[in-house]
């Protein structure tokens, strides 16, 4: 039992003007958090109690499937660089430690687990292994404007699974999925599990996402079936379209398009819809050279239907997550022999081929699946002021590969059924990934298999954001007066409020009642402040405690009021039966 008068709970009637998301405004007003700098928060008593309960909940579930580790937050610079070769992750900052050398903040806990596994795991008999850590980390979040949803410093659950093969990996994957579902269900969250890996990435990945207007992700969902996906990997059925009739002998012919560089300008000038054009996007990507294992700039061309936008995440997945950027003028001239605005695939020399997981030397040309099988399209002629008609993929140019490159749009058809897709803002809570063979077979970790030969274990990475669970519980459960949390993660489960602080008998009854509840395991706060009843009720409604017990005039009849915060409905309960009544309400 705790007394409000002895605690620091600085409630506010108005939220700071710079607060963004509803959860940020309410958590500040309720005295859970205070901003220290942009995107960085201090957790006060109520916030810390809630986060401690969420952390304990996570530990209970994760301990059922794995083992908790504690990893260093900083590591020697050479070790961090070694891990970066596997993950391509950027360090947050560097520390100088005098005679001890330079240290870097280790962002990727999974890579520290990988280093331990590489040194300690020798045989398939030591598998499977699931290791996890709960730690505070930091990242330079450029859009830290929505409170705990996009904070720069936050707690993260990082987990790794090591299995002998893909079948065993699936078991570890499902264990994490079940644990995450139990955690989020206990937190009272409404969520969806969405596909997040591009079909071309070679890996399987899912995100646990929550719809909210404050979200920085986009969730695609079908209105008729269970299909859900992050927009970065979502697909849809492309509406059928008619091809243009061939002109002349059917071979590509030049058409004069003076100064017209955009698809829209050329489409209007020629009177041909954008869907019958080829959009040519030129990039330079830093791909690992198979011989030197060093990043090497390679030209990468993306071809799409003229009215389709590029999904950069899909392109990134196709090239193994390598960084890429728009091609500069000098390289454009070298690759295309022409200027930007009139680029096209016809006449490209030395087009690379795809051999297994690697590309041969040359220009990598990806054509979106929407172009496959169509003919007589319009494309740039690689010549200033000219475009080409009658361009047919597969005949006039051969891409390195056909892949899904386009971004889906709301209203398009579901790829599974006849339903229609919608797109909503969402926040990611958890991410699970089965690492593809390109990542698993890097040689970083090898163990002896049952046949005495070395093999690369199947790997899985899993992450869960702690503070976001608190923020999203507030986002989903609030009204104009405040918010309410599930009893499992609320800072207190019950607040006992004596209506009249001057009436010593009411205060005494409230304290006795709270003590009895605490003895049964209920987490109780007594509002013993010398304040008017209206002030106490407003604060109780604000701070997220799921149940309020009003101790008022009815105590002379042996009765008190129990008020669920979610409904604010009043229920008269016998004082003698209150302990049993609350146990039933709080039972999971």
Coordinates of C-alpha atoms in Angstrom, one line a residue:
X1 CA 0.0 0.0 0.0
X2 CA 1.2 3.5 -0.9
X3 CA -0.1 6.9 0.1
X4 CA -0.3 9.6 -2.6
X5 CA 0.7 12.3 -0.1
X6 CA 4.1 10.6 0.3
X7 CA 4.8 10.1 -3.5
X8 CA 5.9 12.3 -6.3
X9 CA 3.1 12.3 -8.9
X10 CA 3.2 15.7 -10.7
X11 CA 0.0 15.8 -12.7
X12 CA -0.8 18.6 -15.1
X13 CA -4.1 20.0 -16.3
X14 CA -2.6 20.8 -19.7
X15 CA -0.1 19.0 -21.9
X16 CA 3.1 20.9 -23.1
X17 CA 2.6 22.7 -26.4
X18 CA 5.3 20.7 -28.1
X19 CA 3.9 17.2 -27.2
X20 CA 2.9 15.3 -30.3
X21 CA 1.1 11.9 -30.0
X22 CA -1.9 11.5 -27.6
X23 CA 0.2 9.1 -25.5
X24 CA 3.0 11.6 -25.0
X25 CA 0.5 14.3 -23.9
X26 CA -1.2 12.0 -21.5
X27 CA 1.9 10.4 -20.0
X28 CA 3.3 13.9 -19.4
X29 CA 0.1 15.1 -17.8
X30 CA -0.2 12.0 -15.7
X31 CA 3.3 12.4 -14.3
X32 CA 4.7 9.3 -15.9
X33 CA 7.5 11.0 -17.9
X34 CA 9.3 14.2 -18.4
X35 CA 11.3 15.2 -21.5
X36 CA 15.0 15.9 -20.9
X37 CA 15.9 16.6 -24.5
X38 CA 14.1 16.0 -27.8
X39 CA 13.3 12.3 -27.9
X40 CA 14.8 11.5 -24.5
X41 CA 12.7 11.1 -21.4
X42 CA 13.0 10.5 -17.7
X43 CA 10.6 8.0 -16.2
X44 CA 9.1 9.2 -12.9
X45 CA 7.5 6.9 -10.3
X46 CA 4.4 5.9 -12.2
X47 CA 6.2 5.4 -15.5
X48 CA 8.9 3.4 -13.9
X49 CA 6.5 1.1 -12.1
X50 CA 4.6 0.4 -15.3
X51 CA 7.8 -0.3 -17.2
X52 CA 9.1 -2.6 -14.4
X53 CA 5.8 -4.6 -14.7
X54 CA 6.1 -4.8 -18.5
X55 CA 9.8 -6.0 -18.1
X56 CA 8.8 -8.6 -15.5
X57 CA 6.0 -9.8 -17.8
X58 CA 8.5 -10.1 -20.7
X59 CA 11.0 -12.0 -18.5
X60 CA 8.4 -14.5 -17.4
X61 CA 7.5 -15.4 -21.0
X62 CA 11.0 -15.3 -22.4
X63 CA 12.4 -17.4 -19.6
X64 CA 10.0 -20.1 -20.8
X65 CA 11.7 -20.4 -24.2
X66 CA 15.3 -19.0 -23.7
X67 CA 18.0 -17.8 -21.4
X68 CA 18.6 -14.2 -20.4
X69 CA 22.1 -12.7 -20.9
X70 CA 23.6 -9.4 -20.0
X71 CA 25.9 -7.9 -22.6
X72 CA 28.2 -4.9 -22.5
X73 CA 26.8 -1.6 -23.8
X74 CA 30.3 -0.6 -25.2
X75 CA 32.9 -2.7 -26.9
X76 CA 36.4 -2.2 -28.4
X77 CA 36.3 -0.4 -31.7
X78 CA 37.8 -3.3 -33.6
X79 CA 35.2 -5.7 -32.3
X80 CA 32.4 -3.4 -33.3
X81 CA 33.9 -3.0 -36.8
X82 CA 34.1 -6.8 -37.0
X83 CA 30.4 -7.2 -36.2
X84 CA 29.5 -4.4 -38.6
X85 CA 30.8 -6.5 -41.4
X86 CA 28.0 -8.9 -40.6
X87 CA 25.2 -6.6 -39.9
X88 CA 26.0 -3.3 -41.8
X89 CA 24.9 -1.5 -38.7
X90 CA 26.2 2.0 -37.9
X91 CA 27.6 2.7 -34.4
X92 CA 25.9 5.3 -32.4
X93 CA 28.9 7.1 -31.0
X94 CA 32.6 6.6 -30.0
X95 CA 34.2 6.9 -26.6
X96 CA 37.9 7.5 -25.9
X97 CA 39.1 5.6 -22.9
X98 CA 42.8 6.7 -22.6
X99 CA 45.1 3.8 -22.4
X100 CA 42.3 1.4 -23.0
X101 CA 41.8 2.6 -26.5
X102 CA 38.6 3.6 -28.3
X103 CA 35.3 2.1 -27.5
X104 CA 32.1 2.2 -29.6
X105 CA 28.5 2.0 -28.4
X106 CA 27.3 -1.5 -29.5
X107 CA 23.9 -1.1 -31.1
X108 CA 23.4 -4.7 -32.1
X109 CA 23.1 -7.0 -29.2
X110 CA 22.5 -9.9 -31.5
X111 CA 26.1 -9.5 -32.9
X112 CA 27.6 -9.8 -29.5
X113 CA 25.6 -13.0 -29.1
X114 CA 27.0 -14.1 -32.4
X115 CA 30.5 -13.6 -31.2
X116 CA 29.9 -15.6 -28.1
X117 CA 28.3 -18.4 -30.2
X118 CA 31.2 -18.4 -32.6
X119 CA 33.6 -19.1 -29.7
X120 CA 31.5 -21.4 -27.6
X121 CA 29.3 -23.5 -29.9
X122 CA 31.1 -26.4 -31.4
X123 CA 28.6 -29.1 -32.1
X124 CA 25.1 -29.7 -33.2
X125 CA 24.6 -31.3 -29.8
X126 CA 24.7 -27.9 -28.2
X127 CA 21.7 -26.7 -30.3
X128 CA 19.1 -25.4 -30.1
X129 CA 19.9 -22.2 -28.2
X130 CA 17.8 -19.1 -27.6
X131 CA 19.5 -16.2 -25.9
X132 CA 17.9 -12.8 -25.1
X133 CA 18.8 -9.6 -23.4
X134 CA 16.7 -6.6 -22.1
X135 CA 18.7 -3.5 -22.2
X136 CA 18.6 0.3 -22.8
X137 CA 20.0 1.4 -26.1
X138 CA 20.3 4.7 -28.0
X139 CA 19.8 5.7 -31.6
X140 CA 19.7 9.0 -33.4
X141 CA 16.0 9.0 -34.3
X142 CA 15.6 12.0 -36.7
X143 CA 11.8 12.2 -36.2
X144 CA 11.6 11.9 -32.4
X145 CA 8.3 13.8 -32.1
X146 CA 5.8 11.3 -30.8
X147 CA 7.0 10.6 -27.3
X148 CA 7.8 7.0 -26.4
X149 CA 6.7 5.8 -29.8
X150 CA 9.9 7.2 -31.4
X151 CA 12.3 8.0 -28.5
X152 CA 16.0 8.1 -28.9
X153 CA 16.8 6.2 -25.8
X154 CA 14.7 3.1 -25.2
X155 CA 14.6 -0.4 -23.8
X156 CA 14.7 -3.3 -26.3
X157 CA 14.4 -7.0 -26.0
X158 CA 17.0 -8.6 -28.3
X159 CA 16.9 -12.3 -28.9
X160 CA 18.8 -14.8 -31.1
X161 CA 18.0 -18.4 -31.9
X162 CA 20.6 -21.0 -33.1
X163 CA 19.2 -24.2 -34.7
X164 CA 20.6 -27.1 -36.7
X165 CA 18.4 -26.5 -39.7
X166 CA 15.4 -24.7 -41.0
X167 CA 12.9 -27.1 -39.5
X168 CA 14.3 -26.5 -36.0
X169 CA 14.4 -22.8 -36.7
X170 CA 10.7 -22.8 -37.4
X171 CA 10.1 -24.2 -33.9
X172 CA 12.2 -21.4 -32.3
X173 CA 10.4 -18.9 -34.5
X174 CA 7.0 -20.1 -33.4
X175 CA 8.1 -20.1 -29.7
X176 CA 8.9 -16.4 -30.1
X177 CA 5.7 -15.7 -31.8
X178 CA 3.7 -17.4 -29.0
X179 CA 5.7 -15.5 -26.3
X180 CA 5.1 -12.2 -28.0
X181 CA 1.4 -12.8 -28.4
X182 CA 1.1 -13.7 -24.7
X183 CA 3.0 -10.5 -23.7
X184 CA 1.0 -8.2 -25.9
X185 CA -2.3 -9.8 -25.0
X186 CA -1.5 -9.3 -21.3
X187 CA -0.8 -5.7 -22.1
X188 CA -4.3 -5.4 -23.5
X189 CA -3.1 -4.4 -27.0
X190 CA -5.0 -4.9 -30.2
X191 CA -2.4 -5.8 -32.8
X192 CA -1.8 -7.5 -36.1
X193 CA 1.0 -9.8 -37.3
X194 CA 2.2 -8.6 -40.7
X195 CA 4.5 -9.9 -43.3
X196 CA 7.6 -7.7 -43.6
X197 CA 10.1 -9.5 -45.8
X198 CA 10.1 -8.9 -49.5
X199 CA 9.5 -12.1 -51.4
X200 CA 12.8 -11.5 -53.1
X201 CA 14.8 -11.1 -49.9
X202 CA 15.3 -14.8 -49.3
X203 CA 14.3 -14.5 -45.7
X204 CA 11.0 -14.8 -43.7
X205 CA 10.1 -11.9 -41.4
X206 CA 7.0 -10.7 -39.5
X207 CA 6.2 -7.6 -37.6
X208 CA 3.7 -7.2 -34.7
X209 CA 2.1 -3.9 -35.5
X210 CA -0.5 -1.6 -33.8
X211 CA -2.7 0.8 -35.8
X212 CA -2.4 4.4 -34.6
X213 CA -2.6 7.8 -36.3
X214 CA 0.8 8.6 -34.6
X215 CA 2.5 5.7 -36.4
X216 CA 5.5 6.1 -38.6
X217 CA 4.9 2.8 -40.5
X218 CA 2.3 1.9 -43.0
X219 CA 0.2 -1.3 -42.6
X220 CA -1.5 -2.8 -45.7
X221 CA -4.6 -5.1 -44.9
X222 CA -7.3 -6.8 -46.9
X223 CA -10.9 -6.1 -46.1
X224 CA -11.9 -9.7 -46.9
X225 CA -9.2 -12.1 -45.7
X226 CA -6.3 -12.2 -43.2
X227 CA -3.7 -10.8 -45.5
X228 CA -1.6 -8.1 -43.7
X229 CA 1.8 -6.7 -44.6
X230 CA 4.1 -3.8 -44.0
X231 CA 3.9 -1.5 -47.0
X232 CA 7.6 -2.1 -47.6
X233 CA 6.9 -5.7 -48.6
X234 CA 3.2 -5.7 -49.5
X235 CA 2.0 -6.9 -52.9
X236 CA -1.3 -6.6 -54.8
X237 CA -2.9 -7.7 -58.0
X238 CA -2.3 -5.4 -60.8
X239 CA -5.3 -4.4 -62.8
X240 CA -5.2 -5.8 -66.4
X241 CA -4.3 -3.4 -69.1
X242 CA -4.3 -3.4 -72.9
X243 CA -1.0 -3.0 -74.8
X244 CA -0.6 -0.5 -77.6
X245 CA -0.7 -1.7 -81.2
X246 CA 2.7 -1.8 -82.9
X247 CA 3.6 1.1 -85.2
X248 CA 5.5 0.6 -88.4
X249 CA 7.4 -2.7 -88.6
X250 CA 7.0 -3.2 -84.8
X251 CA 10.6 -2.5 -83.9
X252 CA 11.5 0.4 -81.6
X253 CA 11.2 3.8 -83.3
X254 CA 12.4 7.2 -82.2
X255 CA 9.8 9.9 -81.4
X256 CA 10.7 13.6 -80.8
X257 CA 9.8 14.8 -77.3
X258 CA 11.5 18.2 -77.0
X259 CA 12.4 19.0 -73.4
X260 CA 9.9 16.5 -72.0
X261 CA 11.6 14.6 -69.2
X262 CA 8.9 13.3 -66.9
X263 CA 6.5 10.4 -67.5
X264 CA 3.5 12.8 -67.1
X265 CA 4.8 15.3 -69.6
X266 CA 5.6 12.6 -72.3
X267 CA 2.3 10.8 -71.7
X268 CA 0.3 14.0 -72.2
X269 CA 2.4 15.0 -75.3
X270 CA 2.0 11.6 -77.0
X271 CA -1.5 11.0 -75.8
X272 CA -0.5 7.7 -74.4
X273 CA -1.4 6.8 -70.7
X274 CA 1.5 6.5 -68.2
X275 CA 0.7 2.8 -67.7
X276 CA 2.0 2.1 -71.2
X277 CA 5.4 3.7 -70.4
X278 CA 8.6 2.4 -68.7
X279 CA 9.9 4.4 -65.8
X280 CA 13.7 4.1 -65.6
X281 CA 15.4 4.8 -62.3
X282 CA 19.2 4.8 -62.1
X283 CA 21.1 4.1 -58.8
X284 CA 24.6 3.3 -57.6
X285 CA 24.7 0.5 -55.0
X286 CA 27.7 -0.5 -52.8
X287 CA 27.7 -4.3 -53.3
X288 CA 30.2 -6.6 -51.7
X289 CA 32.8 -7.8 -54.2
X290 CA 32.9 -11.6 -54.1
X291 CA 36.7 -11.6 -54.4
X292 CA 37.8 -8.7 -52.1
X293 CA 34.7 -8.8 -49.8
X294 CA 34.8 -5.0 -49.9
X295 CA 31.9 -2.7 -50.9
X296 CA 32.2 -1.8 -54.6
X297 CA 30.0 0.7 -56.4
X298 CA 27.7 -1.0 -59.0
X299 CA 25.1 0.5 -61.3
X300 CA 21.6 -0.7 -60.5
X301 CA 18.7 0.2 -62.8
X302 CA 15.1 -0.2 -61.7
X303 CA 12.4 -0.4 -64.4
X304 CA 8.7 0.1 -63.5
X305 CA 5.4 0.7 -65.2
X306 CA 5.1 4.4 -65.8
X307 CA 2.4 5.0 -63.2
X308 CA 3.9 2.8 -60.5
X309 CA 6.1 4.2 -57.6
X310 CA 9.2 2.3 -56.6
X311 CA 9.3 0.6 -53.2
X312 CA 12.8 1.3 -52.1
X313 CA 12.7 -1.4 -49.4
X314 CA 12.0 -4.1 -52.0
X315 CA 14.9 -2.9 -54.1
X316 CA 17.2 -2.9 -51.0
X317 CA 16.2 -6.4 -50.1
X318 CA 17.0 -7.6 -53.6
X319 CA 20.6 -6.3 -53.3
X320 CA 21.0 -7.8 -49.8
X321 CA 20.4 -4.5 -47.9
X322 CA 23.4 -2.8 -49.6
X323 CA 23.1 1.1 -49.5
X324 CA 22.2 2.7 -52.7
X325 CA 21.8 6.3 -54.0
X326 CA 20.7 8.1 -57.1
X327 CA 23.3 7.8 -59.9
X328 CA 25.3 10.9 -60.6
X329 CA 25.6 12.7 -64.0
X330 CA 29.0 11.3 -64.9
X331 CA 28.0 7.7 -64.3
X332 CA 24.7 8.2 -66.1
X333 CA 26.6 9.3 -69.2
X334 CA 28.9 6.3 -68.8
X335 CA 26.1 3.7 -68.4
X336 CA 23.5 5.1 -70.7
X337 CA 25.4 7.4 -73.0
X338 CA 22.6 9.9 -72.4
X339 CA 21.2 12.5 -70.0
X340 CA 18.7 12.2 -67.2
X341 CA 15.1 12.5 -68.3
X342 CA 15.5 10.4 -71.4
X343 CA 16.8 7.2 -69.9
X344 CA 15.7 3.8 -71.1
X345 CA 16.8 0.1 -71.1
X346 CA 17.2 -0.3 -74.9
X347 CA 20.8 -0.4 -75.9
X348 CA 22.3 -0.9 -72.5
X349 CA 25.6 -2.8 -72.8
X350 CA 27.1 -5.4 -70.5
X351 CA 23.9 -6.2 -68.6
X352 CA 24.7 -8.4 -65.6
X353 CA 23.2 -11.8 -65.0
X354 CA 22.1 -13.4 -61.8
X355 CA 24.1 -16.5 -60.8
X356 CA 22.7 -18.0 -57.6
X357 CA 22.9 -15.3 -55.1
X358 CA 25.5 -13.2 -56.9
X359 CA 25.6 -10.9 -59.9
X360 CA 28.0 -11.2 -62.8
X361 CA 30.0 -8.0 -63.7
X362 CA 28.1 -5.3 -65.5
X363 CA 25.0 -3.2 -65.2
X364 CA 22.3 -4.7 -62.9
X365 CA 18.9 -4.2 -64.4
X366 CA 15.8 -5.1 -62.5
X367 CA 12.4 -5.0 -64.2
X368 CA 9.2 -5.0 -62.2
X369 CA 6.9 -8.0 -62.6
X370 CA 4.2 -5.6 -64.0
X371 CA 6.3 -5.2 -67.2
X372 CA 6.7 -8.9 -67.9
X373 CA 4.8 -10.1 -70.9
X374 CA 3.8 -6.6 -72.1
X375 CA 4.8 -5.0 -75.4
X376 CA 4.9 -1.8 -77.4
X377 CA 5.8 0.4 -74.4
X378 CA 7.2 3.9 -74.4
X379 CA 10.7 4.4 -72.9
X380 CA 13.5 6.9 -73.0
X381 CA 15.9 6.7 -76.0
X382 CA 19.1 7.6 -74.1
X383 CA 19.2 10.6 -76.4
X384 CA 18.2 14.1 -75.5
X385 CA 14.7 15.1 -76.6
X386 CA 13.8 11.6 -77.8
X387 CA 11.8 8.6 -76.6
X388 CA 11.2 5.2 -78.1
X389 CA 7.9 3.5 -79.1
X390 CA 7.3 -0.2 -79.6
X391 CA 9.6 -1.2 -76.7
X392 CA 9.0 -4.8 -75.7
X393 CA 10.8 -6.3 -72.7
X394 CA 12.5 -9.6 -73.4
X395 CA 12.9 -8.7 -77.1
X396 CA 14.4 -5.3 -77.1
X397 CA 16.2 -5.6 -73.8
X398 CA 16.8 -8.5 -71.3
X399 CA 16.8 -7.5 -67.6
X400 CA 19.0 -9.2 -65.1
X401 CA 15.9 -10.3 -63.3
X402 CA 12.1 -9.7 -63.0
X403 CA 11.2 -8.9 -59.4
X404 CA 8.5 -7.2 -57.5
X405 CA 9.6 -3.5 -57.2
X406 CA 6.5 -1.4 -57.0
X407 CA 4.7 0.1 -53.9
X408 CA 1.1 -0.9 -53.5
X409 CA -1.7 1.7 -53.2
X410 CA -4.9 1.7 -51.3
X411 CA -7.9 0.4 -53.2
X412 CA -5.9 -2.2 -55.1
X413 CA -6.9 -5.9 -55.1
X414 CA -5.6 -8.3 -52.5
X415 CA -3.0 -10.7 -53.8
X416 CA -4.9 -13.6 -52.2
X417 CA -8.6 -13.0 -52.7
X418 CA -10.9 -10.5 -54.3
X419 CA -10.8 -8.1 -51.4
X420 CA -9.6 -4.5 -51.5
X421 CA -6.5 -3.3 -49.7
X422 CA -6.4 -0.4 -47.2
X423 CA -3.4 1.4 -45.8
X424 CA -3.2 2.6 -42.2
X425 CA -0.6 4.3 -40.1
X426 CA 0.9 1.9 -37.5
X427 CA 3.7 1.4 -35.1
X428 CA 6.0 -1.7 -34.9
X429 CA 6.2 -3.4 -31.5
X430 CA 8.1 -6.5 -32.4
X431 CA 10.1 -7.9 -35.4
X432 CA 11.0 -11.5 -36.0
X433 CA 13.3 -12.6 -38.8
X434 CA 14.7 -15.8 -40.1
X435 CA 18.0 -15.0 -41.6
X436 CA 18.4 -16.1 -45.2
X437 CA 21.2 -18.3 -46.4
X438 CA 23.2 -15.3 -47.5
X439 CA 23.4 -14.2 -43.9
X440 CA 23.6 -17.7 -42.2
X441 CA 26.3 -19.0 -44.5
X442 CA 28.8 -16.1 -43.9
X443 CA 31.2 -18.5 -42.2
X444 CA 31.0 -16.5 -39.0
X445 CA 29.5 -19.5 -37.1
X446 CA 30.2 -23.1 -38.0
X447 CA 29.5 -26.2 -35.9
X448 CA 30.1 -30.0 -36.5
X449 CA 27.0 -31.7 -37.8
X450 CA 25.7 -35.3 -37.1
X451 CA 27.9 -36.5 -40.0
X452 CA 31.0 -34.9 -38.7
X453 CA 31.0 -32.2 -41.3
X454 CA 30.8 -28.5 -40.6
X455 CA 27.5 -26.7 -41.1
X456 CA 26.1 -23.2 -40.6
X457 CA 23.3 -23.2 -38.0
X458 CA 20.0 -21.7 -39.0
X459 CA 19.7 -18.3 -37.3
X460 CA 16.8 -16.1 -36.2
X461 CA 16.7 -12.5 -34.8
X462 CA 13.9 -11.2 -32.7
X463 CA 13.3 -7.7 -31.2
X464 CA 10.6 -6.3 -29.0
X465 CA 10.2 -2.6 -27.9
X466 CA 9.4 -2.2 -24.2
X467 CA 8.3 1.5 -23.9
X468 CA 6.2 1.3 -27.0
X469 CA 3.9 -1.2 -25.2
X470 CA 3.2 1.4 -22.5
X471 CA 2.7 4.2 -25.1
X472 CA 0.4 2.1 -27.3
X473 CA -1.7 0.9 -24.4
X474 CA -2.3 4.6 -23.7
X475 CA -3.0 5.3 -27.4
X476 CA -5.7 2.6 -27.5
X477 CA -7.3 3.4 -24.1
X478 CA -8.0 7.0 -23.5
X479 CA -10.7 9.7 -23.4
X480 CA -10.8 13.4 -22.8
X481 CA -10.1 12.9 -19.1
X482 CA -7.1 10.6 -19.2
X483 CA -6.4 7.0 -19.9
X484 CA -6.6 3.5 -18.3
X485 CA -4.1 0.6 -18.3
X486 CA -4.6 -3.1 -17.9
X487 CA -4.1 -4.2 -14.3
X488 CA -1.1 -6.3 -15.3
X489 CA 1.0 -3.2 -16.3
X490 CA -0.7 -0.3 -14.4
X491 CA 1.5 1.3 -11.8
X492 CA -1.2 0.5 -9.3
X493 CA -4.2 -1.8 -9.8
X494 CA -6.5 0.1 -7.4
X495 CA -6.8 3.7 -6.1
X496 CA -8.8 4.1 -2.9
X497 CA -10.2 7.5 -2.6
X498 CA -11.8 8.9 0.6
X499 CA -14.3 11.4 -0.5
X500 CA -13.8 13.8 2.4
X501 CA -10.3 14.1 3.8
X502 CA -11.5 16.0 6.8
X503 CA -13.7 13.1 7.9
X504 CA -11.2 11.0 9.9
X505 CA -13.5 8.0 9.9
X506 CA -13.6 7.9 6.1
X507 CA -9.8 8.3 5.9
X508 CA -9.4 5.5 8.5
X509 CA -11.8 3.2 6.7
X510 CA -9.9 3.9 3.4
X511 CA -6.6 3.1 4.9
X512 CA -7.9 -0.1 6.5
X513 CA -9.5 -1.2 3.3
X514 CA -6.3 -0.5 1.3
X515 CA -4.3 -2.5 3.8
X516 CA -6.7 -5.5 3.5
X517 CA -6.4 -5.4 -0.3
X518 CA -2.6 -5.2 -0.1
X519 CA -2.5 -8.2 2.1
X520 CA -4.3 -10.2 -0.7
X521 CA -1.6 -9.1 -3.2
X522 CA -3.5 -6.1 -4.7
X523 CA -1.2 -3.2 -5.7
X524 CA -3.0 -0.3 -4.0
X525 CA -2.6 3.5 -3.9
X526 CA -4.5 5.6 -1.3
X527 CA -5.3 9.2 -2.2
X528 CA -5.0 10.6 1.3
X529 CA -4.3 14.1 0.1
X530 CA -6.1 17.1 1.6
X531 CA -7.9 17.9 -1.6
X532 CA -11.5 18.3 -2.7
X533 CA -13.2 15.1 -4.1
X534 CA -13.4 16.6 -7.6
X535 CA -9.6 17.1 -7.7
X536 CA -9.0 13.6 -6.6
X537 CA -11.5 12.1 -9.1
X538 CA -9.9 14.1 -12.0
X539 CA -6.4 12.9 -11.0
X540 CA -7.6 9.3 -10.6
X541 CA -9.2 9.4 -14.1
X542 CA -5.9 10.9 -15.5
X543 CA -3.2 8.5 -14.2
X544 CA -4.3 5.2 -15.8
X545 CA -5.2 3.1 -12.7
X546 CA -7.9 0.6 -13.8
X547 CA -10.1 0.7 -10.7
X548 CA -11.1 3.4 -8.3
X549 CA -12.8 2.7 -4.9
X550 CA -14.8 5.6 -3.5
X551 CA -15.1 5.6 0.3
X552 CA -18.0 8.0 1.0
X553 CA -21.2 8.3 3.0
X554 CA -22.3 4.8 2.2
X555 CA -19.7 3.3 4.6
X556 CA -22.3 3.8 7.3
X557 CA -24.3 1.1 5.4
X558 CA -21.2 -1.1 5.0
X559 CA -20.9 -0.2 1.3
X560 CA -18.4 1.4 -1.0
X561 CA -18.3 2.2 -4.7
X562 CA -16.1 0.4 -7.2
X563 CA -15.6 2.4 -10.5
X564 CA -13.8 0.7 -13.5
X565 CA -11.9 3.5 -15.2
X566 CA -12.7 2.2 -18.7
X567 CA -16.5 2.7 -18.2
X568 CA -16.8 4.9 -15.1
X569 CA -19.8 2.9 -14.1
X570 CA -20.4 2.8 -10.4
X571 CA -20.9 -0.5 -8.6
X572 CA -21.9 -0.7 -4.9
X573 CA -20.0 -3.5 -3.1
X574 CA -20.0 -4.6 0.5
X575 CA -16.9 -3.6 2.5
X576 CA -16.8 -7.2 3.9
X577 CA -16.7 -8.7 0.4
X578 CA -14.4 -6.2 -1.3
X579 CA -11.3 -8.4 -1.2
X580 CA -13.0 -11.3 -3.0
X581 CA -14.7 -8.9 -5.4
X582 CA -11.4 -7.2 -6.4
X583 CA -9.7 -10.6 -6.7
X584 CA -12.3 -11.7 -9.3
X585 CA -11.9 -8.4 -11.2
X586 CA -8.2 -8.7 -11.3
X587 CA -8.0 -12.3 -12.1
X588 CA -6.1 -12.8 -15.5

